[in-house]
PDB file of C-alpha atoms in Angstrom:
ATOM      1  CA  UNK A   1     -35.029  15.984 -13.832  1.00 44.00           C
ATOM      2  CA  UNK A   2     -32.571  16.127 -16.705  1.00 48.00           C
ATOM      3  CA  UNK A   3     -33.912  14.413 -19.789  1.00 45.00           C
ATOM      4  CA  UNK A   4     -31.912  11.323 -20.729  1.00 55.00           C
ATOM      5  CA  UNK A   5     -29.672  11.467 -23.768  1.00 59.00           C
ATOM      6  CA  UNK A   6     -28.964   8.684 -26.228  1.00 58.00           C
ATOM      7  CA  UNK A   7     -25.838   6.622 -25.627  1.00 69.00           C
ATOM      8  CA  UNK A   8     -22.989   7.772 -27.818  1.00 67.00           C
ATOM      9  CA  UNK A   9     -22.082   4.167 -28.670  1.00 71.00           C
ATOM     10  CA  UNK A  10     -24.771   1.519 -28.908  1.00 71.00           C
ATOM     11  CA  UNK A  11     -24.196  -1.863 -27.252  1.00 70.00           C
ATOM     12  CA  UNK A  12     -25.906  -4.562 -29.312  1.00 73.00           C
ATOM     13  CA  UNK A  13     -26.828  -7.940 -27.759  1.00 77.00           C
ATOM     14  CA  UNK A  14     -23.865  -9.545 -29.526  1.00 75.00           C
ATOM     15  CA  UNK A  15     -21.532  -6.925 -28.100  1.00 73.00           C
ATOM     16  CA  UNK A  16     -23.019  -7.604 -24.666  1.00 75.00           C
ATOM     17  CA  UNK A  17     -22.083 -11.268 -24.981  1.00 79.00           C
ATOM     18  CA  UNK A  18     -18.562 -10.348 -26.129  1.00 76.00           C
ATOM     19  CA  UNK A  19     -18.137  -7.920 -23.218  1.00 77.00           C
ATOM     20  CA  UNK A  20     -19.362 -10.561 -20.750  1.00 80.00           C
ATOM     21  CA  UNK A  21     -16.843 -13.084 -22.090  1.00 80.00           C
ATOM     22  CA  UNK A  22     -14.139 -10.398 -21.977  1.00 80.00           C
ATOM     23  CA  UNK A  23     -14.998  -9.690 -18.352  1.00 80.00           C
ATOM     24  CA  UNK A  24     -14.674 -13.389 -17.549  1.00 82.00           C
ATOM     25  CA  UNK A  25     -11.266 -13.623 -19.206  1.00 81.00           C
ATOM     26  CA  UNK A  26     -10.261 -10.380 -17.532  1.00 81.00           C
ATOM     27  CA  UNK A  27     -11.040 -11.803 -14.111  1.00 83.00           C
ATOM     28  CA  UNK A  28      -8.929 -14.862 -14.936  1.00 82.00           C
ATOM     29  CA  UNK A  29      -6.104 -12.575 -16.098  1.00 81.00           C
ATOM     30  CA  UNK A  30      -6.194 -10.563 -12.871  1.00 85.00           C
ATOM     31  CA  UNK A  31      -6.651 -13.554 -10.559  1.00 87.00           C
ATOM     32  CA  UNK A  32      -4.070 -15.732 -12.319  1.00 83.00           C
ATOM     33  CA  UNK A  33      -2.015 -16.314  -9.113  1.00 84.00           C
ATOM     34  CA  UNK A  34      -4.963 -18.347  -7.816  1.00 85.00           C
ATOM     35  CA  UNK A  35      -5.268 -20.233 -11.116  1.00 78.00           C
ATOM     36  CA  UNK A  36      -1.729 -20.695 -12.505  1.00 75.00           C
ATOM     37  CA  UNK A  37       1.381 -21.122 -10.396  1.00 69.00           C
ATOM     38  CA  UNK A  38       4.535 -19.181 -11.405  1.00 65.00           C
ATOM     39  CA  UNK A  39       6.857 -21.372 -13.455  1.00 64.00           C
ATOM     40  CA  UNK A  40       4.034 -23.337 -15.081  1.00 65.00           C
ATOM     41  CA  UNK A  41       4.928 -21.942 -18.507  1.00 59.00           C
ATOM     42  CA  UNK A  42       8.670 -22.316 -18.003  1.00 54.00           C
ATOM     43  CA  UNK A  43       9.230 -18.892 -16.474  1.00 59.00           C
ATOM     44  CA  UNK A  44       7.949 -17.186 -13.358  1.00 61.00           C
ATOM     45  CA  UNK A  45       7.143 -14.052 -15.367  1.00 63.00           C
ATOM     46  CA  UNK A  46       5.377 -15.839 -18.228  1.00 68.00           C
ATOM     47  CA  UNK A  47       1.793 -15.864 -16.831  1.00 67.00           C
ATOM     48  CA  UNK A  48       1.326 -12.064 -16.515  1.00 70.00           C
ATOM     49  CA  UNK A  49       2.919 -11.541 -19.950  1.00 72.00           C
ATOM     50  CA  UNK A  50       0.718 -14.201 -21.545  1.00 72.00           C
ATOM     51  CA  UNK A  51      -2.426 -12.862 -19.920  1.00 75.00           C
ATOM     52  CA  UNK A  52      -1.371  -9.305 -20.802  1.00 75.00           C
ATOM     53  CA  UNK A  53      -1.181 -10.263 -24.482  1.00 76.00           C
ATOM     54  CA  UNK A  54      -4.547 -12.011 -24.201  1.00 72.00           C
ATOM     55  CA  UNK A  55      -6.053  -8.874 -22.658  1.00 75.00           C
ATOM     56  CA  UNK A  56      -4.797  -6.794 -25.593  1.00 75.00           C
ATOM     57  CA  UNK A  57      -6.391  -9.238 -28.035  1.00 74.00           C
ATOM     58  CA  UNK A  58      -9.632  -9.269 -26.054  1.00 72.00           C
ATOM     59  CA  UNK A  59      -9.732  -5.475 -25.949  1.00 73.00           C
ATOM     60  CA  UNK A  60      -9.192  -5.352 -29.714  1.00 76.00           C
ATOM     61  CA  UNK A  61     -12.076  -7.792 -30.259  1.00 68.00           C
ATOM     62  CA  UNK A  62     -14.405  -5.851 -27.959  1.00 70.00           C
ATOM     63  CA  UNK A  63     -13.485  -2.519 -29.555  1.00 70.00           C
ATOM     64  CA  UNK A  64     -14.052  -3.915 -33.039  1.00 72.00           C
ATOM     65  CA  UNK A  65     -17.439  -5.308 -31.998  1.00 63.00           C
ATOM     66  CA  UNK A  66     -18.426  -1.982 -30.436  1.00 66.00           C
ATOM     67  CA  UNK A  67     -17.304  -0.141 -33.564  1.00 66.00           C
ATOM     68  CA  UNK A  68     -19.378  -2.475 -35.715  1.00 66.00           C
ATOM     69  CA  UNK A  69     -22.391  -1.629 -33.565  1.00 58.00           C
ATOM     70  CA  UNK A  70     -21.987   1.980 -34.599  1.00 61.00           C
ATOM     71  CA  UNK A  71     -19.632   4.847 -33.744  1.00 68.00           C
ATOM     72  CA  UNK A  72     -20.577   7.956 -35.682  1.00 68.00           C
ATOM     73  CA  UNK A  73     -18.235  10.856 -36.366  1.00 73.00           C
ATOM     74  CA  UNK A  74     -19.604  12.935 -33.481  1.00 78.00           C
ATOM     75  CA  UNK A  75     -19.020  10.166 -30.943  1.00 77.00           C
ATOM     76  CA  UNK A  76     -15.559   9.577 -32.384  1.00 79.00           C
ATOM     77  CA  UNK A  77     -14.726  13.280 -32.081  1.00 82.00           C
ATOM     78  CA  UNK A  78     -15.942  13.359 -28.469  1.00 84.00           C
ATOM     79  CA  UNK A  79     -13.907  10.244 -27.729  1.00 83.00           C
ATOM     80  CA  UNK A  80     -10.777  11.857 -29.147  1.00 84.00           C
ATOM     81  CA  UNK A  81     -11.259  15.060 -27.147  1.00 87.00           C
ATOM     82  CA  UNK A  82     -11.888  13.312 -23.825  1.00 89.00           C
ATOM     83  CA  UNK A  83      -9.023  10.851 -24.392  1.00 85.00           C
ATOM     84  CA  UNK A  84      -6.697  13.801 -24.937  1.00 86.00           C
ATOM     85  CA  UNK A  85      -8.052  15.549 -21.822  1.00 86.00           C
ATOM     86  CA  UNK A  86      -7.509  12.445 -19.694  1.00 83.00           C
ATOM     87  CA  UNK A  87      -4.051  11.880 -21.141  1.00 82.00           C
ATOM     88  CA  UNK A  88      -3.159  15.468 -20.218  1.00 82.00           C
ATOM     89  CA  UNK A  89      -4.684  15.231 -16.731  1.00 81.00           C
ATOM     90  CA  UNK A  90      -3.007  12.015 -15.687  1.00 76.00           C
ATOM     91  CA  UNK A  91       0.584  13.314 -15.363  1.00 74.00           C
ATOM     92  CA  UNK A  92      -0.679  16.100 -13.066  1.00 72.00           C
ATOM     93  CA  UNK A  93      -1.339  13.684 -10.228  1.00 63.00           C
ATOM     94  CA  UNK A  94      -0.006  10.204 -10.913  1.00 56.00           C
ATOM     95  CA  UNK A  95       2.890   9.318  -8.648  1.00 55.00           C
ATOM     96  CA  UNK A  96       2.008  11.662  -5.776  1.00 60.00           C
ATOM     97  CA  UNK A  97       0.373   9.961  -2.779  1.00 58.00           C
ATOM     98  CA  UNK A  98      -1.841   7.920  -5.065  1.00 64.00           C
ATOM     99  CA  UNK A  99      -3.555  10.970  -6.549  1.00 76.00           C
ATOM    100  CA  UNK A 100      -5.084  10.001  -9.893  1.00 79.00           C
ATOM    101  CA  UNK A 101      -6.852  12.694 -11.889  1.00 81.00           C
ATOM    102  CA  UNK A 102      -7.891  10.465 -14.785  1.00 81.00           C
ATOM    103  CA  UNK A 103     -10.795   8.620 -13.180  1.00 88.00           C
ATOM    104  CA  UNK A 104     -13.356  11.326 -12.480  1.00 89.00           C
ATOM    105  CA  UNK A 105     -13.693  12.315 -16.150  1.00 91.00           C
ATOM    106  CA  UNK A 106     -13.981   8.633 -17.018  1.00 91.00           C
ATOM    107  CA  UNK A 107     -16.785   8.108 -14.480  1.00 94.00           C
ATOM    108  CA  UNK A 108     -18.730  11.204 -15.552  1.00 94.00           C
ATOM    109  CA  UNK A 109     -18.343  10.474 -19.271  1.00 92.00           C
ATOM    110  CA  UNK A 110     -19.444   6.872 -18.802  1.00 91.00           C
ATOM    111  CA  UNK A 111     -22.470   8.113 -16.879  1.00 93.00           C
ATOM    112  CA  UNK A 112     -23.583  10.572 -19.565  1.00 91.00           C
ATOM    113  CA  UNK A 113     -22.496   8.912 -22.817  1.00 89.00           C
ATOM    114  CA  UNK A 114     -23.244   5.317 -21.870  1.00 86.00           C
ATOM    115  CA  UNK A 115     -21.387   2.106 -20.996  1.00 85.00           C
ATOM    116  CA  UNK A 116     -20.026   1.504 -24.508  1.00 82.00           C
ATOM    117  CA  UNK A 117     -18.458   4.953 -24.614  1.00 85.00           C
ATOM    118  CA  UNK A 118     -17.093   4.512 -21.080  1.00 87.00           C
ATOM    119  CA  UNK A 119     -15.464   1.216 -22.025  1.00 85.00           C
ATOM    120  CA  UNK A 120     -13.742   2.649 -25.103  1.00 84.00           C
ATOM    121  CA  UNK A 121     -12.712   5.844 -23.286  1.00 87.00           C
ATOM    122  CA  UNK A 122     -11.051   3.820 -20.528  1.00 86.00           C
ATOM    123  CA  UNK A 123      -8.948   1.984 -23.111  1.00 83.00           C
ATOM    124  CA  UNK A 124      -7.974   5.022 -25.191  1.00 84.00           C
ATOM    125  CA  UNK A 125      -7.272   7.275 -22.194  1.00 84.00           C
ATOM    126  CA  UNK A 126      -4.793   4.874 -20.595  1.00 82.00           C
ATOM    127  CA  UNK A 127      -3.188   4.043 -23.927  1.00 80.00           C
ATOM    128  CA  UNK A 128      -2.702   7.723 -24.824  1.00 80.00           C
ATOM    129  CA  UNK A 129      -1.396   8.655 -21.370  1.00 79.00           C
ATOM    130  CA  UNK A 130       1.025   5.705 -21.417  1.00 76.00           C
ATOM    131  CA  UNK A 131       2.490   6.950 -24.691  1.00 76.00           C
ATOM    132  CA  UNK A 132       2.843  10.480 -23.311  1.00 74.00           C
ATOM    133  CA  UNK A 133       4.375   9.503 -19.948  1.00 68.00           C
ATOM    134  CA  UNK A 134       6.459   6.573 -21.185  1.00 61.00           C
ATOM    135  CA  UNK A 135       4.367   4.173 -19.134  1.00 67.00           C
ATOM    136  CA  UNK A 136       4.219   1.441 -21.768  1.00 70.00           C
ATOM    137  CA  UNK A 137       4.925  -1.953 -20.244  1.00 72.00           C
ATOM    138  CA  UNK A 138       3.398  -5.336 -19.370  1.00 72.00           C
ATOM    139  CA  UNK A 139       1.171  -3.594 -16.813  1.00 76.00           C
ATOM    140  CA  UNK A 140      -0.512  -1.385 -19.440  1.00 80.00           C
ATOM    141  CA  UNK A 141      -3.087  -3.967 -20.680  1.00 83.00           C
ATOM    142  CA  UNK A 142      -4.197  -4.535 -17.096  1.00 84.00           C
ATOM    143  CA  UNK A 143      -4.569  -0.785 -16.533  1.00 85.00           C
ATOM    144  CA  UNK A 144      -6.498  -0.364 -19.792  1.00 84.00           C
ATOM    145  CA  UNK A 145      -8.809  -3.244 -18.936  1.00 85.00           C
ATOM    146  CA  UNK A 146      -9.423  -1.968 -15.410  1.00 87.00           C
ATOM    147  CA  UNK A 147     -10.199   1.571 -16.576  1.00 88.00           C
ATOM    148  CA  UNK A 148     -12.412   0.269 -19.374  1.00 86.00           C
ATOM    149  CA  UNK A 149     -14.658  -1.447 -16.869  1.00 87.00           C
ATOM    150  CA  UNK A 150     -14.639   1.544 -14.510  1.00 91.00           C
ATOM    151  CA  UNK A 151     -16.035   3.667 -17.348  1.00 90.00           C
ATOM    152  CA  UNK A 152     -18.458   0.995 -18.529  1.00 88.00           C
ATOM    153  CA  UNK A 153     -19.941   0.267 -15.103  1.00 91.00           C
ATOM    154  CA  UNK A 154     -20.531   4.004 -14.579  1.00 92.00           C
ATOM    155  CA  UNK A 155     -22.915   3.828 -17.526  1.00 89.00           C
ATOM    156  CA  UNK A 156     -24.908   1.054 -15.825  1.00 90.00           C
ATOM    157  CA  UNK A 157     -25.484   2.908 -12.547  1.00 92.00           C
ATOM    158  CA  UNK A 158     -29.158   3.451 -11.635  1.00 91.00           C
ATOM    159  CA  UNK A 159     -30.971   6.658 -12.485  1.00 88.00           C
ATOM    160  CA  UNK A 160     -30.736   9.562 -10.083  1.00 88.00           C
ATOM    161  CA  UNK A 161     -30.976  13.317 -10.253  1.00 86.00           C
ATOM    162  CA  UNK A 162     -29.474  16.411  -8.723  1.00 88.00           C
ATOM    163  CA  UNK A 163     -27.350  16.044  -5.638  1.00 90.00           C
ATOM    164  CA  UNK A 164     -28.205  12.349  -5.241  1.00 93.00           C
ATOM    165  CA  UNK A 165     -26.706  11.619  -8.637  1.00 94.00           C
ATOM    166  CA  UNK A 166     -23.504  13.460  -7.794  1.00 94.00           C
ATOM    167  CA  UNK A 167     -23.217  11.661  -4.445  1.00 95.00           C
ATOM    168  CA  UNK A 168     -23.817   8.311  -6.131  1.00 96.00           C
ATOM    169  CA  UNK A 169     -21.117   9.001  -8.723  1.00 95.00           C
ATOM    170  CA  UNK A 170     -18.717  10.262  -6.048  1.00 95.00           C
ATOM    171  CA  UNK A 171     -19.274   7.101  -4.012  1.00 96.00           C
ATOM    172  CA  UNK A 172     -18.799   4.932  -7.094  1.00 96.00           C
ATOM    173  CA  UNK A 173     -15.636   6.843  -8.016  1.00 94.00           C
ATOM    174  CA  UNK A 174     -14.235   6.275  -4.544  1.00 94.00           C
ATOM    175  CA  UNK A 175     -15.099   2.564  -4.586  1.00 94.00           C
ATOM    176  CA  UNK A 176     -13.632   2.125  -8.080  1.00 92.00           C
ATOM    177  CA  UNK A 177     -10.398   3.718  -6.868  1.00 91.00           C
ATOM    178  CA  UNK A 178      -9.972   0.981  -4.265  1.00 92.00           C
ATOM    179  CA  UNK A 179     -11.120  -1.794  -6.609  1.00 91.00           C
ATOM    180  CA  UNK A 180      -8.753  -0.696  -9.392  1.00 90.00           C
ATOM    181  CA  UNK A 181      -5.762  -0.862  -7.066  1.00 89.00           C
ATOM    182  CA  UNK A 182      -6.879  -4.180  -5.585  1.00 92.00           C
ATOM    183  CA  UNK A 183      -7.068  -5.780  -9.038  1.00 89.00           C
ATOM    184  CA  UNK A 184      -3.870  -4.252 -10.433  1.00 88.00           C
ATOM    185  CA  UNK A 185      -1.811  -5.497  -7.497  1.00 89.00           C
ATOM    186  CA  UNK A 186      -2.747  -9.067  -8.349  1.00 86.00           C
ATOM    187  CA  UNK A 187      -0.766  -8.908 -11.584  1.00 79.00           C
ATOM    188  CA  UNK A 188       2.611  -8.531  -9.815  1.00 82.00           C
ATOM    189  CA  UNK A 189       2.024  -9.781  -6.259  1.00 87.00           C
ATOM    190  CA  UNK A 190       3.778 -13.168  -6.774  1.00 84.00           C
ATOM    191  CA  UNK A 191       7.073 -11.432  -7.670  1.00 82.00           C
ATOM    192  CA  UNK A 192       7.141  -8.465  -5.310  1.00 78.00           C
ATOM    193  CA  UNK A 193       8.161 -10.008  -1.987  1.00 77.00           C
ATOM    194  CA  UNK A 194      10.565 -12.489  -0.450  1.00 81.00           C
ATOM    195  CA  UNK A 195       8.830 -15.920  -0.520  1.00 79.00           C
ATOM    196  CA  UNK A 196       9.563 -16.238   3.183  1.00 83.00           C
ATOM    197  CA  UNK A 197       7.340 -13.251   3.969  1.00 87.00           C
ATOM    198  CA  UNK A 198       4.033 -14.003   5.667  1.00 88.00           C
ATOM    199  CA  UNK A 199       2.155 -12.001   3.016  1.00 90.00           C
ATOM    200  CA  UNK A 200       4.030 -13.315  -0.035  1.00 89.00           C
ATOM    201  CA  UNK A 201       2.529 -15.557  -2.675  1.00 88.00           C
ATOM    202  CA  UNK A 202       3.232 -19.224  -1.959  1.00 85.00           C
ATOM    203  CA  UNK A 203       2.246 -21.758  -4.653  1.00 81.00           C
ATOM    204  CA  UNK A 204       0.304 -24.748  -3.429  1.00 80.00           C
ATOM    205  CA  UNK A 205      -1.476 -23.094  -0.524  1.00 85.00           C
ATOM    206  CA  UNK A 206      -5.251 -23.541  -0.174  1.00 87.00           C
ATOM    207  CA  UNK A 207      -7.308 -20.740  -1.702  1.00 87.00           C
ATOM    208  CA  UNK A 208      -8.463 -19.334   1.637  1.00 90.00           C
ATOM    209  CA  UNK A 209      -4.917 -19.008   2.992  1.00 91.00           C
ATOM    210  CA  UNK A 210      -3.670 -17.594  -0.313  1.00 91.00           C
ATOM    211  CA  UNK A 211      -6.495 -15.072  -0.317  1.00 93.00           C
ATOM    212  CA  UNK A 212      -5.707 -14.078   3.277  1.00 94.00           C
ATOM    213  CA  UNK A 213      -2.085 -13.464   2.297  1.00 93.00           C
ATOM    214  CA  UNK A 214      -3.093 -11.297  -0.656  1.00 93.00           C
ATOM    215  CA  UNK A 215      -5.549  -9.189   1.343  1.00 94.00           C
ATOM    216  CA  UNK A 216      -2.853  -8.611   3.965  1.00 93.00           C
ATOM    217  CA  UNK A 217      -0.379  -7.696   1.198  1.00 93.00           C
ATOM    218  CA  UNK A 218      -2.820  -5.228  -0.350  1.00 92.00           C
ATOM    219  CA  UNK A 219      -3.603  -3.584   2.977  1.00 92.00           C
ATOM    220  CA  UNK A 220       0.058  -3.364   3.970  1.00 90.00           C
ATOM    221  CA  UNK A 221       1.471  -2.069   0.706  1.00 87.00           C
ATOM    222  CA  UNK A 222      -1.284  -0.264  -1.202  1.00 88.00           C
ATOM    223  CA  UNK A 223      -4.000   0.954   1.143  1.00 88.00           C
ATOM    224  CA  UNK A 224      -2.498   4.446   1.409  1.00 85.00           C
ATOM    225  CA  UNK A 225      -2.012   4.742  -2.347  1.00 86.00           C
ATOM    226  CA  UNK A 226      -5.508   3.447  -3.119  1.00 90.00           C
ATOM    227  CA  UNK A 227      -6.986   5.795  -0.509  1.00 91.00           C
ATOM    228  CA  UNK A 228      -5.330   8.734  -2.274  1.00 88.00           C
ATOM    229  CA  UNK A 229      -6.965   7.634  -5.534  1.00 89.00           C
ATOM    230  CA  UNK A 230     -10.342   7.080  -3.873  1.00 91.00           C
ATOM    231  CA  UNK A 231     -10.310  10.456  -2.118  1.00 92.00           C
ATOM    232  CA  UNK A 232      -9.254  12.221  -5.326  1.00 90.00           C
ATOM    233  CA  UNK A 233     -12.106  10.601  -7.232  1.00 92.00           C
ATOM    234  CA  UNK A 234     -14.629  11.468  -4.530  1.00 94.00           C
ATOM    235  CA  UNK A 235     -13.561  15.109  -4.200  1.00 93.00           C
ATOM    236  CA  UNK A 236     -13.233  15.726  -7.950  1.00 92.00           C
ATOM    237  CA  UNK A 237     -16.678  14.274  -8.708  1.00 94.00           C
ATOM    238  CA  UNK A 238     -18.240  16.102  -5.773  1.00 94.00           C
ATOM    239  CA  UNK A 239     -16.703  19.476  -6.690  1.00 93.00           C
ATOM    240  CA  UNK A 240     -16.583  19.373 -10.477  1.00 92.00           C
ATOM    241  CA  UNK A 241     -19.313  16.807 -11.103  1.00 91.00           C
ATOM    242  CA  UNK A 242     -22.351  19.107 -11.412  1.00 93.00           C
ATOM    243  CA  UNK A 243     -20.676  21.442 -13.908  1.00 94.00           C
ATOM    244  CA  UNK A 244     -19.071  18.638 -15.927  1.00 93.00           C
ATOM    245  CA  UNK A 245     -22.306  16.629 -16.083  1.00 93.00           C
ATOM    246  CA  UNK A 246     -24.168  19.696 -17.324  1.00 93.00           C
ATOM    247  CA  UNK A 247     -21.505  20.358 -19.963  1.00 91.00           C
ATOM    248  CA  UNK A 248     -21.445  16.745 -21.146  1.00 91.00           C
ATOM    249  CA  UNK A 249     -25.235  16.557 -21.383  1.00 90.00           C
ATOM    250  CA  UNK A 250     -25.454  19.833 -23.270  1.00 90.00           C
ATOM    251  CA  UNK A 251     -22.853  18.558 -25.740  1.00 86.00           C
ATOM    252  CA  UNK A 252     -24.750  15.253 -26.074  1.00 83.00           C
ATOM    253  CA  UNK A 253     -28.037  17.013 -26.816  1.00 83.00           C
ATOM    254  CA  UNK A 254     -26.418  19.179 -29.459  1.00 81.00           C
ATOM    255  CA  UNK A 255     -24.599  16.236 -31.010  1.00 72.00           C
ATOM    256  CA  UNK A 256     -27.802  14.124 -31.105  1.00 70.00           C
ATOM    257  CA  UNK A 257     -25.874  10.853 -31.161  1.00 64.00           C
ATOM    258  CA  UNK A 258     -27.411   8.139 -33.344  1.00 57.00           C
ATOM    259  CA  UNK A 259     -30.186  10.452 -34.495  1.00 53.00           C
ATOM    260  CA  UNK A 260     -32.047   8.902 -37.459  1.00 52.00           C
ATOM    261  CA  UNK A 261     -31.135  10.265 -40.867  1.00 48.00           C
ATOM    262  CA  UNK A 262     -34.073  11.165 -43.066  1.00 51.00           C
ATOM    263  CA  UNK A 263     -33.855  12.051 -46.728  1.00 45.00           C
ATOM    264  CA  UNK A 264     -36.445  14.413 -48.153  1.00 50.00           C
ATOM    265  CA  UNK A 265     -37.522  14.197 -51.731  1.00 56.00           C
ATOM    266  CA  UNK A 266     -36.465  17.192 -53.801  1.00 58.00           C
ATOM    267  CA  UNK A 267     -39.272  19.036 -55.536  1.00 55.00           C
TER     268      UNK A 267
END
């Protein structure tokens, strides 16, 4: 069994509380159609913009708290390298049958370097790739938040070794591909269809009927795209996972993240 390595970024108890509160606000931001009706703030498009700004502020608070917990120069260098790799990989697949090449590195890095590193990498990867591809828009905070939690949750997966670990990560990568699409669709569902459609958002409906409409909308419009993402994640982790995990763990052992510094007395 591979010996465990220290997390690249330590999550203190206070950071854990901040992340939990951020997750709660994030769920509200994604599920706003079930909480706030369009037009409540004077414009149909105001809620996703308001929640998008709130997500940016929440991400800034979480990142600052994580940084205060301790990001050494080696972790920062690794974060920069992997953010650049993900930013370069994303344009290779995004936009073609749902193929997304950014997630498998995020899952594997979160697994090896810990949940704090996975959270930050999800934010920086999507931000960097948005700048490169011109994908900056009101949807970007939602994408950053979704990817941040994909990377973070990978760091919380149970221990496993060998082929079982790779299969577990491949399964998680596939599931996260579907979940990411399911959540992101919520941010624009109320504006994407004719209100007379049977799967369109209709303010005032009971939660169960509203939920049924959204599930039908997601299956009808995004299942193929999300399946492309899920299959890409599964295949990439299954094929490249063993080699990438070995490389990441070797780099982590050499970096010795958060190793104690000892000063010897000169004689």
